[in-house]
Coordinates of C-alpha atoms (C1' of nucleotides) in Angstrom, one line a residue:
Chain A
X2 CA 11.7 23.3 1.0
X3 CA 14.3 23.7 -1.8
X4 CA 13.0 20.5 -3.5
X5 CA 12.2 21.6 -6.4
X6 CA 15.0 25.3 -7.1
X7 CA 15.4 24.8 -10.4
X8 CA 12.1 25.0 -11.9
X9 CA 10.9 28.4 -12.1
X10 CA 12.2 31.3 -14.2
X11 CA 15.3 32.2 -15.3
X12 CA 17.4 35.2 -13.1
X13 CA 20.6 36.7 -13.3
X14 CA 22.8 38.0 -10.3
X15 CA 24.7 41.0 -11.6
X16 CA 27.2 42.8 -9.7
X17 CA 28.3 46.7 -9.7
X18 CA 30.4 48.9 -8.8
X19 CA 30.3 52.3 -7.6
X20 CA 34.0 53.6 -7.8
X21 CA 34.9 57.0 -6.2
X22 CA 37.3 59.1 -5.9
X23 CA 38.2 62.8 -4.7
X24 CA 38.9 65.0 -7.6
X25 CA 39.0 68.7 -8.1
X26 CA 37.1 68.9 -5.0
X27 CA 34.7 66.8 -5.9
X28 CA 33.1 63.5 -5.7
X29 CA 33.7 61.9 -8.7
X30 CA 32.1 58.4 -9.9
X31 CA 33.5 55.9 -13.0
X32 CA 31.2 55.5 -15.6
X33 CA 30.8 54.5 -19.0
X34 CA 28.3 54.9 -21.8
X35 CA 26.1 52.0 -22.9
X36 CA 26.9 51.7 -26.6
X37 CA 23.6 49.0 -26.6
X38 CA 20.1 49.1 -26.1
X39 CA 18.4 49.5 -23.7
X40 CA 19.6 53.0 -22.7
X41 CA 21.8 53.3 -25.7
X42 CA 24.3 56.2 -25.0
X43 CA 22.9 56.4 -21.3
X44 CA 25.8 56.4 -18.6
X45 CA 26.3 53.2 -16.0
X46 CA 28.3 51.7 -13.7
X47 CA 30.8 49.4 -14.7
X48 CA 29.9 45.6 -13.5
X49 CA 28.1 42.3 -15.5
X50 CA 27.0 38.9 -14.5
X51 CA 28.0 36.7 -11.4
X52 CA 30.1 33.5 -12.7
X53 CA 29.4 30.3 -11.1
X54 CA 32.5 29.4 -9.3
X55 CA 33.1 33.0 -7.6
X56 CA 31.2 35.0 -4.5
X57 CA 30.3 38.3 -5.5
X58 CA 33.3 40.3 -4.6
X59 CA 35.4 38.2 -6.4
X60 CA 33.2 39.0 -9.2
X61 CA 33.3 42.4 -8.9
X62 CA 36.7 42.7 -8.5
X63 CA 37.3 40.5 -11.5
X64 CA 35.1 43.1 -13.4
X65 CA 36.6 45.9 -12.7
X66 CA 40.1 44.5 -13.0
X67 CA 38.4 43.0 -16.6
X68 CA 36.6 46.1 -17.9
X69 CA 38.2 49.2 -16.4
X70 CA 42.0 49.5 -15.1
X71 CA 41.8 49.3 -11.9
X72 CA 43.9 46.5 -10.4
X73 CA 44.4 48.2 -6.9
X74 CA 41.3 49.6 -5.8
X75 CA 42.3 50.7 -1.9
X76 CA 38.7 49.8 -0.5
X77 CA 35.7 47.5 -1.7
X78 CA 32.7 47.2 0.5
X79 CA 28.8 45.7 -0.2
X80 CA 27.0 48.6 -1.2
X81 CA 23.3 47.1 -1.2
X82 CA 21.2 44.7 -3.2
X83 CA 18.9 46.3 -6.2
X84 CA 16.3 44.3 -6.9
X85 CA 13.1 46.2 -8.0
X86 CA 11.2 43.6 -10.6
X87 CA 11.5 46.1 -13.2
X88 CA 14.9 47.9 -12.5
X89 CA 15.7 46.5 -15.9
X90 CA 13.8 45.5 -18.9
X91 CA 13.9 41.8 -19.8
X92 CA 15.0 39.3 -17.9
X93 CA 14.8 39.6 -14.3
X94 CA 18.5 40.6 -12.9
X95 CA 19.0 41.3 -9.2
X96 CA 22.1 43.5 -8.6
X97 CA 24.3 43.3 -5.8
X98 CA 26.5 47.1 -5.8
X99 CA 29.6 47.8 -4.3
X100 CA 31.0 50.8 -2.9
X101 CA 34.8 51.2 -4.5
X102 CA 37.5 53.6 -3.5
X103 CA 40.7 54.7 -5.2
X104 CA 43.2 57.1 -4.1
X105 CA 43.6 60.9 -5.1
X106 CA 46.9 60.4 -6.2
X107 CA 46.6 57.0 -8.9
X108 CA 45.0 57.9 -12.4
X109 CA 44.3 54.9 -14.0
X110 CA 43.8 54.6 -17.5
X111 CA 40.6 53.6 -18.5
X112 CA 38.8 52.7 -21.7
X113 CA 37.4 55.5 -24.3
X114 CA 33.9 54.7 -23.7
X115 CA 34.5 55.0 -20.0
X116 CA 35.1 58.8 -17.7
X117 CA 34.7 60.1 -14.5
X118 CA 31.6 62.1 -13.7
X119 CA 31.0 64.3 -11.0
X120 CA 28.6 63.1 -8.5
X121 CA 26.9 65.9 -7.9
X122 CA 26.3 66.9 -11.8
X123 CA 25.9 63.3 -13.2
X124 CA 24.5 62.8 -16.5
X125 CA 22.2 60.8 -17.5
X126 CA 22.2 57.5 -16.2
X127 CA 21.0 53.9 -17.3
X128 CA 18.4 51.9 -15.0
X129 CA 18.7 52.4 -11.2
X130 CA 22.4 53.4 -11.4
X131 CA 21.5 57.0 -10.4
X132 CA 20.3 55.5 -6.7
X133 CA 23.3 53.3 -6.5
X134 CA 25.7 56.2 -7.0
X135 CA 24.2 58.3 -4.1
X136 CA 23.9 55.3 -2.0
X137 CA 27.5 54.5 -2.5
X138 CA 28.3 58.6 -1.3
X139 CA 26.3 58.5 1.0
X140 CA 28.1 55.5 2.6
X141 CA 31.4 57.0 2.2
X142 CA 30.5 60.2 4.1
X143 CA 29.1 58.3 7.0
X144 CA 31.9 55.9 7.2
X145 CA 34.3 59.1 7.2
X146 CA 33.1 59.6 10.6
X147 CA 33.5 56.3 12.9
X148 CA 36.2 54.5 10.3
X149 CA 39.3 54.4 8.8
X150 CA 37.8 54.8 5.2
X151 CA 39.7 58.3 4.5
X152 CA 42.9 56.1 4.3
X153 CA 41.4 54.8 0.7
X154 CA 40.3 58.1 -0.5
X155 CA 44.2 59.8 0.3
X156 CA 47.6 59.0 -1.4
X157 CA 50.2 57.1 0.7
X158 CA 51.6 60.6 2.2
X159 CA 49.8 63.7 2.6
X160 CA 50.2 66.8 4.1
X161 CA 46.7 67.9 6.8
X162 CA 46.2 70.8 4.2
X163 CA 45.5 67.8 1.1
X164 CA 44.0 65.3 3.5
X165 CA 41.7 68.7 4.7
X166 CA 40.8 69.1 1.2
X167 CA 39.9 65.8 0.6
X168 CA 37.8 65.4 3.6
X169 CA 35.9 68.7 2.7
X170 CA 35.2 67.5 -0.7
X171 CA 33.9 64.1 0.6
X172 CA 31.8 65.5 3.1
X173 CA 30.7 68.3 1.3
X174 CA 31.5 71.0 4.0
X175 CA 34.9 72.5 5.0
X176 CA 36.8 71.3 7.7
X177 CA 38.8 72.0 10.2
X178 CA 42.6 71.4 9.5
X179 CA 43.5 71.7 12.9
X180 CA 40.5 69.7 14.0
X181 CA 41.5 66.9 12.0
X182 CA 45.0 66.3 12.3
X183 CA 44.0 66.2 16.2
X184 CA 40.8 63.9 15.8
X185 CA 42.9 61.3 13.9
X186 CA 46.0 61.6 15.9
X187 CA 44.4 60.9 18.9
X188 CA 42.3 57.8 18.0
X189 CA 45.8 56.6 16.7
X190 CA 45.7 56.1 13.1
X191 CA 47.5 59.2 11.9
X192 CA 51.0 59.6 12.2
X193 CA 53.9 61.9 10.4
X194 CA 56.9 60.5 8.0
X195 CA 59.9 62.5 8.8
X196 CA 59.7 63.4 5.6
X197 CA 58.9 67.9 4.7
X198 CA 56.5 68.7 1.6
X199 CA 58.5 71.5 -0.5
X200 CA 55.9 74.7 0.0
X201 CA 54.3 75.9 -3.0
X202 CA 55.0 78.7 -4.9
X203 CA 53.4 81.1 -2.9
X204 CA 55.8 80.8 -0.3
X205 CA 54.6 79.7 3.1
X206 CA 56.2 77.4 5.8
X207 CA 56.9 73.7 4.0
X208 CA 53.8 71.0 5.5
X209 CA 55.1 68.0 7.5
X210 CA 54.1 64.8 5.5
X211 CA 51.7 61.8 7.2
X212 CA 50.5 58.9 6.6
X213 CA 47.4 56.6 7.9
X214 CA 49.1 53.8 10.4
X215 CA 46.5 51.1 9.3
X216 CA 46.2 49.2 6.6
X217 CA 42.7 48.8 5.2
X218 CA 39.3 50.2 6.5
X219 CA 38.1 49.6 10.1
X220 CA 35.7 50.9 12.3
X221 CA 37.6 52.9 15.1
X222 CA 36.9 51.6 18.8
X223 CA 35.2 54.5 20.0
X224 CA 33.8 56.2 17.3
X225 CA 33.3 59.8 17.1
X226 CA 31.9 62.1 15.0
X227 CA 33.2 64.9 12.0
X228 CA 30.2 67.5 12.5
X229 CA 28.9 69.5 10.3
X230 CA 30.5 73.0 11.5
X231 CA 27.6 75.5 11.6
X232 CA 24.2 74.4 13.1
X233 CA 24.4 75.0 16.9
X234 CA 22.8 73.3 20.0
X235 CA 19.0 73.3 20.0
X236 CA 17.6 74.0 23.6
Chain B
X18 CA 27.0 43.0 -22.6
X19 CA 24.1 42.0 -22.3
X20 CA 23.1 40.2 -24.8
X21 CA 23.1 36.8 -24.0
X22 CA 22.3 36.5 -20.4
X23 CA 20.3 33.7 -20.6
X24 CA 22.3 31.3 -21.8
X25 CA 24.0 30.3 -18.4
X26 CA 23.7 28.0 -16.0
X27 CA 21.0 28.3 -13.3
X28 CA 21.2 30.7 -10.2
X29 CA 18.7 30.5 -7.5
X30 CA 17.8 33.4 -5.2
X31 CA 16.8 33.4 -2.0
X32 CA 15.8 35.6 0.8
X33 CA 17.1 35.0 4.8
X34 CA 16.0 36.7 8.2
X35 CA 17.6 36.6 11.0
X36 CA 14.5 37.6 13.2
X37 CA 16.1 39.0 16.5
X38 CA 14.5 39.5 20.5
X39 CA 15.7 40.2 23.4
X40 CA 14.5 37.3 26.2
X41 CA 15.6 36.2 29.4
X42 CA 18.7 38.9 29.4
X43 CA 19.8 37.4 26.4
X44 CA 19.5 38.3 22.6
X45 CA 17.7 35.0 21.0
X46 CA 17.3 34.3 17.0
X47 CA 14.1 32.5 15.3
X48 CA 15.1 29.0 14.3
X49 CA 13.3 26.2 12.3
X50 CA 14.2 22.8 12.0
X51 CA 15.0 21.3 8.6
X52 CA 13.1 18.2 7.9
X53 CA 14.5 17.2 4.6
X54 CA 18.0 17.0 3.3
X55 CA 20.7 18.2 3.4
X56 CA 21.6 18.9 7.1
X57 CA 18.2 17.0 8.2
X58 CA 17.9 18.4 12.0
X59 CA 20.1 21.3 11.7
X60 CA 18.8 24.7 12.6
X61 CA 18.0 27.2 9.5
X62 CA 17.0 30.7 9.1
X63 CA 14.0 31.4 8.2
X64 CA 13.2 32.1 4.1
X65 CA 13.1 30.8 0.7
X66 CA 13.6 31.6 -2.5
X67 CA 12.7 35.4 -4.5
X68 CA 9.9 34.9 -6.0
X69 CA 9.9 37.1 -9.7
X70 CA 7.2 39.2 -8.7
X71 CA 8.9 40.7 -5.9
X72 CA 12.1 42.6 -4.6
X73 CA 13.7 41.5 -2.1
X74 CA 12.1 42.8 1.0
X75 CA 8.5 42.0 -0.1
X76 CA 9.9 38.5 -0.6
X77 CA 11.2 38.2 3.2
X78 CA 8.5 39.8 4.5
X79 CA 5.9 37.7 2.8
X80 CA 8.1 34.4 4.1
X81 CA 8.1 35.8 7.4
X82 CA 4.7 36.1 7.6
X83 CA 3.9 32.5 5.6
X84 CA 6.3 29.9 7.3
X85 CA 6.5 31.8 10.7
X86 CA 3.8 33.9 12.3
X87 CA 5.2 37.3 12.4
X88 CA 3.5 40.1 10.9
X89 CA 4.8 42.7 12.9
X90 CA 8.1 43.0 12.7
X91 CA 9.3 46.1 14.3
X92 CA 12.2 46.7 12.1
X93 CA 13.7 44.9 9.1
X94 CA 16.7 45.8 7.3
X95 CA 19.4 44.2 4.3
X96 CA 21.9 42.9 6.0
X97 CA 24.3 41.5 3.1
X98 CA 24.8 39.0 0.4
X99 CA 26.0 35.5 1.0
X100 CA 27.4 34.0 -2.4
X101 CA 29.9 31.7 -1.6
X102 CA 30.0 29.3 -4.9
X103 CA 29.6 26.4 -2.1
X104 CA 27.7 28.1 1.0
X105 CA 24.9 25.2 0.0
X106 CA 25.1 22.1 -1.6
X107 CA 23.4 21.2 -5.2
X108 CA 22.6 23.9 -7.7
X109 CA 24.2 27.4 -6.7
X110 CA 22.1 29.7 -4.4
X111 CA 23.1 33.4 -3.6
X112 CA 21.4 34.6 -0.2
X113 CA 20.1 38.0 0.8
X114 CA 20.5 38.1 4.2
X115 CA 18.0 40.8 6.2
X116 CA 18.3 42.0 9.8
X117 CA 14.2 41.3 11.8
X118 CA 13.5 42.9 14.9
X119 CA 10.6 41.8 17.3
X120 CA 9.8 43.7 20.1
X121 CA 10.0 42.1 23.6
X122 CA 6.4 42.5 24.4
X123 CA 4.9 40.0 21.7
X124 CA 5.4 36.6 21.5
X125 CA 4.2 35.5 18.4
X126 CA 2.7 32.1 18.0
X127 CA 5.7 30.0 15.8
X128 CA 5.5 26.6 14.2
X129 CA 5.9 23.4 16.0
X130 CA 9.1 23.0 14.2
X131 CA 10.3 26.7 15.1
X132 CA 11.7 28.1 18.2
X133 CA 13.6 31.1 19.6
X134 CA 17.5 30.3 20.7
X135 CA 19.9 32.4 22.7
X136 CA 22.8 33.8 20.1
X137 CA 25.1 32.8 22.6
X138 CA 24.3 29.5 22.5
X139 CA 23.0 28.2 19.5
X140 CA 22.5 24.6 18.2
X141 CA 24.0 22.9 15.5
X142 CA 23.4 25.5 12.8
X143 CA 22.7 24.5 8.7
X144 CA 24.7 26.0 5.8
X145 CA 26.3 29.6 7.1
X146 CA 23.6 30.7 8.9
X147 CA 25.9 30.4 12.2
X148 CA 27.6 33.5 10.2
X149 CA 24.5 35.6 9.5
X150 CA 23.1 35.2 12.8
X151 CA 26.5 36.6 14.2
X152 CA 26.6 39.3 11.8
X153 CA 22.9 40.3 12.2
X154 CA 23.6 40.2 16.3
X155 CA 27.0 42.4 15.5
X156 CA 24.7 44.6 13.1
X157 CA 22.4 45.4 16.0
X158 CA 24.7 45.9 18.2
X159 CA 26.6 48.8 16.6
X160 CA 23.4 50.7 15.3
X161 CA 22.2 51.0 18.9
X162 CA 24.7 53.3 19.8
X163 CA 23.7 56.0 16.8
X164 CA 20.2 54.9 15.8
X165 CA 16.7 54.6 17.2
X166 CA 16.8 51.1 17.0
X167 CA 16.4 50.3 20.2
X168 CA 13.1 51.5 19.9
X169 CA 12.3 48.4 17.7
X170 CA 13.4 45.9 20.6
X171 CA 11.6 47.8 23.2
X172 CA 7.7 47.5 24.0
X173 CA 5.3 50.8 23.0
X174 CA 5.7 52.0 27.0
X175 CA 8.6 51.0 29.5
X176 CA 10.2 51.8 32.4
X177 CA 13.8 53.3 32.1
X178 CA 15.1 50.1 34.1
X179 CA 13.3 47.7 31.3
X180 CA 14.8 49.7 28.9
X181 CA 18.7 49.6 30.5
X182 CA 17.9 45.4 30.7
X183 CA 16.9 45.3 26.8
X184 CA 20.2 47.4 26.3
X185 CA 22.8 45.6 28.3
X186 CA 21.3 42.4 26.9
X187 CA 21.6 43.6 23.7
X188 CA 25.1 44.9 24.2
X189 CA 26.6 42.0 26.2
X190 CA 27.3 45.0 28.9
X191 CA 25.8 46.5 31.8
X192 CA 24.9 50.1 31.1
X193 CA 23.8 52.8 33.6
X194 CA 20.2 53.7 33.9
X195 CA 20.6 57.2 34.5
X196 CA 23.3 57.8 31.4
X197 CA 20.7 56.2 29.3
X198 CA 17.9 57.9 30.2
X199 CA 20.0 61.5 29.8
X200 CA 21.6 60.2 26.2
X201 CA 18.3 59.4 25.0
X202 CA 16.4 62.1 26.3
X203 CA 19.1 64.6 25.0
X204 CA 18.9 63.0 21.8
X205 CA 15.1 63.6 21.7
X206 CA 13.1 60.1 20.9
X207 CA 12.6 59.4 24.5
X208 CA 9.5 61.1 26.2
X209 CA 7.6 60.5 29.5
X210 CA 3.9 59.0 28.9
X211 CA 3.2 60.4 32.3
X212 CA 1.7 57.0 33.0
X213 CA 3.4 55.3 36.4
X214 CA 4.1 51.7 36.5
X215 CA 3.1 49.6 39.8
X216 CA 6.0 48.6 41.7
X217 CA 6.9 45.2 42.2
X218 CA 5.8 43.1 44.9
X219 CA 9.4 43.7 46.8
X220 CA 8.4 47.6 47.0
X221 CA 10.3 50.4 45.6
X222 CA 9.1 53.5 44.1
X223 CA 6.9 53.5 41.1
X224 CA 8.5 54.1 38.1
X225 CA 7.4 56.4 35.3
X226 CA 6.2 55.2 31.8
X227 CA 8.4 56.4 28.9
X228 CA 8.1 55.9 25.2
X229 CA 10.0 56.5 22.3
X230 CA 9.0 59.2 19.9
X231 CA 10.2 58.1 16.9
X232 CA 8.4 56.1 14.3
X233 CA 10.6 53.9 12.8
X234 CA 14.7 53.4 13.1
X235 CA 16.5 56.1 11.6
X236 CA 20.0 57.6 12.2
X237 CA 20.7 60.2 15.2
X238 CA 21.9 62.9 13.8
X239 CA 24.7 63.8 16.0
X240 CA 25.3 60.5 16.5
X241 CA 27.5 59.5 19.7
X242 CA 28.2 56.1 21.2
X243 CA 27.3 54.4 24.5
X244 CA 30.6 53.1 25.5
X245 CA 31.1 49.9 27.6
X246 CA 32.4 51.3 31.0
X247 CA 35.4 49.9 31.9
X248 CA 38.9 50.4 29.8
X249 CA 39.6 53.7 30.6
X250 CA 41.8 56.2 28.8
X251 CA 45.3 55.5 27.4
X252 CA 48.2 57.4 28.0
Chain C
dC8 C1' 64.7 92.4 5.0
dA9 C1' 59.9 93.8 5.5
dC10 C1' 55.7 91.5 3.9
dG11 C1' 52.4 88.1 2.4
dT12 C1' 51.5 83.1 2.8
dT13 C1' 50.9 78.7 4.6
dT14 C1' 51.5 75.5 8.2
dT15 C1' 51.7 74.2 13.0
dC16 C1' 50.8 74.3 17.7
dG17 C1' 49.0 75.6 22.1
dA18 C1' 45.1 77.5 24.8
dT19 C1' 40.4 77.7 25.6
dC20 C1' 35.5 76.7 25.1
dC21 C1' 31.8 73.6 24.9
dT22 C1' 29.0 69.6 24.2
dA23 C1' 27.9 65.3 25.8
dA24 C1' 29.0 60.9 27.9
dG25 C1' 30.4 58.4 32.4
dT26 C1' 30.0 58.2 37.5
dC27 C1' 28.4 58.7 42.1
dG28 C1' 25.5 59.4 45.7
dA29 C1' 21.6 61.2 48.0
dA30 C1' 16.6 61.8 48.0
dA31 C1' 12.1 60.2 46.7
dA32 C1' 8.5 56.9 46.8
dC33 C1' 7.0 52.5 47.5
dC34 C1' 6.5 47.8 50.1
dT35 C1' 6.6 44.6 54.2
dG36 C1' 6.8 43.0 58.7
dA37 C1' 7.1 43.9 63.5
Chain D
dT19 C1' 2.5 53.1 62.7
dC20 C1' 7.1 53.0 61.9
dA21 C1' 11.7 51.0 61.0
dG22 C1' 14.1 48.9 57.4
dG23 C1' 14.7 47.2 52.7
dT24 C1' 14.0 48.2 47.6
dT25 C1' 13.8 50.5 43.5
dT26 C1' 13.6 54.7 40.9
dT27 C1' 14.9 59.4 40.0
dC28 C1' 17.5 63.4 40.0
dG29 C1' 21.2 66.5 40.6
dA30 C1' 26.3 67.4 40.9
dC31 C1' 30.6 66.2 39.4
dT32 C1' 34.2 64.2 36.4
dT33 C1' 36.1 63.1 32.1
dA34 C1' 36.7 62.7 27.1
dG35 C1' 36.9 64.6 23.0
dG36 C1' 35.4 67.8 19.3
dA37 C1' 35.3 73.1 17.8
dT38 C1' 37.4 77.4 17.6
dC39 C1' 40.8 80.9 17.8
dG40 C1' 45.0 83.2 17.5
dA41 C1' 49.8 83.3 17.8
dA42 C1' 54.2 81.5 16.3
dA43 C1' 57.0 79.1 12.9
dA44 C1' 58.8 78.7 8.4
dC45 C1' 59.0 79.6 3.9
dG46 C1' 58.9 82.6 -0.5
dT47 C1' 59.1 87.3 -3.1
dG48 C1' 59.9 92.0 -4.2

DNA sequence: CACGTTTTCGATCCTAAGTCGAAAACCTGA
DNA sequence: TCAGGTTTTCGACTTAGGATCGAAAACGTG
């Protein structure tokens, strides 16, 4: 059956990225602008073409580290495979995406042609790029749920207030801050420093700093759920 | 970037399935035997290469349905890339590996060379397939607990005892009848046909038809989990 | 030092899963 | 026909864990 592999048409693997981060209460997504055609000055997610000697998350880490400064992503996951015959002109290129996640607190520099966008007011965007962005949100507010994943999107210590705030950004809805120091303390992955955040300005009684216990994203044993707050029980 | 992405070596794409049942208790795969080199005798998933025509899931779907005779597949999903620079021999070959689902009322006519095997005790396996058959098993296993995929493994009208055999199968774990027939029922895709089964031949009282409502496998909304029974609480 | 502010913690409510056992409905064989 | 075995079904109870609320704690400022 894979007698004869090499004698049909030419195709490229590509690989993607969809970076996120939590940013002025919002989802934000790194992009940068396409400075050739097609979609000349059109916005896209940073990635290029599998290399023969490395798997595709080798590759895209490579990328990324290659093309945009991020050395220390906190979390890279397979996103999906893209591979509509026409999601780009030419050449047939099948894409694998990634889901990437950096912290609140790390800024890294990146390159002029290159900015984060808000996910929720993107602009306009090359090829299929659009669907891989809100495929890669999507994935991050499910996994907020029934893993570990908020320990890629939050700084090494946080007070509940921040880590409320970033949670209700991801998610889209406000959150408990009560509800959430209790849901992660009890499945064990939440646990304080020692350490007392100076209060702000404003006055108020100084936050207790935490930090996640785990290293890397998991799924928790017995996964639970975050819930929307409003919509009650149907009968 | 790109501008020259023809000019590389060649990359071959091809398309896997790891066609899942539920038999005999157990959770078996669909297996053909290789007849050529390499790994001449090993078992193999069944699939092939993308064809340029075609995305992805058209291309396993139209393999399924070509080499194997399965044309109703009750659920098929992406699973995840397989790109290992080495994962086969000869020219380089990335793999995108789906999740099939065949409900455990047909029994689809298969090849001479093809036959259903128990997960849990599989033959010597070709390339990494041993790896995508365990992570298409793992794959099902979790999405039973907060999807309707069960309704994929079951037949169109069961008893609630069928239906709690086809689980714990699927799960590797004995779960209760009556807590699967209230989680279901409160979730809302299980309903009464008001049809009643004959008893078996030992007696016992008739049981009542159910089906699922749902078309399709789609995400609960307020997800929960069906939790082995055992390990109780920590302290 | 009264007041506003923010965090923290306990108490309570509620949904939904896990468990148990009895009743219902059928068969078979004496 | 009826006693005994079998399987399903249903209700009641227990337990786990998320949602909500409000009071207390701990800080600034005027």
């Amino acid at each position: 059956m894979r007698s004869h592999l090499n004698t049909q048409a030419p195709l490229v693997h590509e690989v993607l990225a969809a970076v996120l981060r939590v940013r002025s209460a919002t989802v934000q997504v790194l992009l940068w602008q396409r400075a050739l055609e097609p979609h000349v000055g059109r916005w896209s997610l940073p990635g290029g073409r599998l290399r023969m000697d490395e798997d595709v998350e080798t590759s895209v880490r490579r990328q990324l580290a290659e093309k945009v400064d991020i050395r220390k992503l906190s979390h890279v996951e397979q996103l999906a495979v893209f591979s509509a015959p026409d999601r780009v002109p030419g050449p047939r290129v099948v894409a694998t995406a990634f889901l990437g996640v950096v912290p609140t607190d790390v800024d890294p520099d990146v390159p002029e042609d290159t900015a984060w966008h808000s996910v929720d007011d993107l602009p306009r965007t090359a090829f299929d790029h659009r669907d891989i962005i809100l495929r890669a949100r999507d994935r991050l507010r499910a996994k907020l749920s029934y893993t570990t994943i908020g320990s890629a999107l939050a700084p090494a210590s946080f007070t509940i207030s921040q880590l409320r705030d970033i949670y209700s950004a991801a998610l889209g809805y406000r959150v408990s801050a009560t509800n959430l120091q209790r849901v992660l303390s009890r499945r064990g992955v939440l646990e304080p420093t020692g350490e007392i955040a100076p209060p702000g300005r404003a006055g108020g009684r100084p936050a207790a700093l935490y930090a996640f216990t785990c290293n890397g994203v998991h799924v928790t044993d017995a996964f639970a759920v975050l819930k929307p707050p409003s919509n009650k029980r149907r009968g």
